[in-house]
Amino acid sequence: MKKYSPSLLVVFYLHFSISDLGAQNQKSTRGIDADLAFAHVKKLVSFGPRPPGSPGIAQAQSHIASYLKKLNLQVEQQDFLATTPAGSVAMRNIVAKATGEKSQVIVLASHYDTKLMHGSLFVGANDGASSTGLLMELARVISQQRGIYPVWFVFFDGEEAQRDWTETDSLYGSRYFVEKLKGDGTAGKVKAMILLDMVGDKDLVLERDLSSTPWLLDLVIKSAYELGYGKHIATLPKAMTDDHIPFVRDGIPAVDLIDYNFGFDNLYWHSVNDTLDKVSPQSLKVTGEIVLRTLNKLEAK
Ligand SMILES: [Zn+2]
C-alpha cells in the first residue's frame, strides 16, 4: 500500500464509510452473482481469440445464444455481411428480449468480438469477455422478474476495427443494429441504451464519458455514489468512441460504462496481457449493481 498524507487518510476512511452504506443497499437491489458472471468470462476466454468470422467467435455465439434461450428469453440473431478493409466479413448480433409492461424499451449491450491480432494470442478477457459475461449475468437477474420496461440484451459483433480504427472500420454491429431500428421505425421506442465495455479491471474506474447522454450519465454516477461505489467513478471526464455512438448520433439516450485505463498506463489494452487473471469478479459485480440501480431510476423516471 502507498503511504498516505494525513489529508488523504481522511479521504481513505470516507470511502470506507460510504462502502459500508453500499453493503446495506445491496439488499434492496436484485442480486448480481460475481462468481456466475466470472464463470461466463472464463468460458468465453476458453474459446480462444474471437474476431468476427473465426472458429472462436462461432463457439461464443452458440454458447451465448443457448444460455439466453435457457433463461426463456426471446432470442434473435441479426446476421449481416460487413464490408471491411479486409474484405467482406460475416457478422452476427445476438439480441435477447425480456418483456415488460410499457412499450418503450431499455437496451443493455456489450460487444463480444475480440480484436483481430495476427500472430499473437489475444483472448480479450477484459476487452470483450468481461462485459459480455456480465451482460449474461444481468440477463439472468433481470429475466427473473417482469420489469416496467422491456429490456433488450444486445451482444454486438464487430466492435473492433478489422484493420485500423476509423469511422467506417469499427462499430460494425452497433451501426447495423441502429440502422435496422431506423428501418423498422422502432428507434423511437428505445428509452435508453446502457453499454458495458472493459468492466473487469481489478482497479475499476469507470469513465465520465463526454460522448454519453449527460442526463443518463448523471443517473449512472448517482447510482454509483448511492451504492458506495463513488471511488469507481473517474474524477476527470474523457470522450469515448464506442458502440453507444451510433445510438447517440440517432438521438437515442446512451451511456458507456467503460474503464479505459487497463493496467498501468493502459498497458494491458489490446495486448496479449489481457488475460483472465486481470479480471476481477468484484469489478463485474460493482458494474452490474450500478446498472441495476440505474435501471431502477429509469423505471421511476
Ligand atoms: Zn478493444
Tab-separated table of N, CA, C and O and ligand atoms in Angstrom, residues 111 127 159-160 269-270, ligand 1:
chain	number	residue	atom	x	y	z
A	111	HIS	N	-20.046	-5.593	-26.617
A	111	HIS	CA	-19.530	-6.289	-27.809
A	111	HIS	C	-18.884	-7.584	-27.344
A	111	HIS	O	-18.312	-7.654	-26.251
A	127	ASP	N	-11.386	-7.028	-22.583
A	127	ASP	CA	-11.930	-6.334	-23.759
A	127	ASP	C	-12.724	-7.308	-24.619
A	127	ASP	O	-12.204	-7.886	-25.569
A	159	GLU	N	-17.215	-4.836	-32.978
A	159	GLU	CA	-16.923	-3.502	-32.423
A	159	GLU	C	-15.526	-3.077	-32.828
A	159	GLU	O	-15.262	-1.924	-33.124
A	160	GLU	N	-14.626	-4.054	-32.834
A	160	GLU	CA	-13.225	-3.752	-33.103
A	160	GLU	C	-12.979	-3.484	-34.593
A	160	GLU	O	-13.673	-4.023	-35.453
A	269	TRP	N	-4.306	-3.074	-22.472
A	269	TRP	CA	-5.340	-2.896	-23.508
A	269	TRP	C	-4.801	-3.342	-24.870
A	269	TRP	O	-3.688	-2.957	-25.258
A	270	HIS	N	-5.590	-4.154	-25.576
A	270	HIS	CA	-5.195	-4.673	-26.900
A	270	HIS	C	-3.794	-5.285	-26.862
A	270	HIS	O	-2.989	-5.063	-27.774
B	1	ZN	ZN	-10.958	-3.275	-27.886
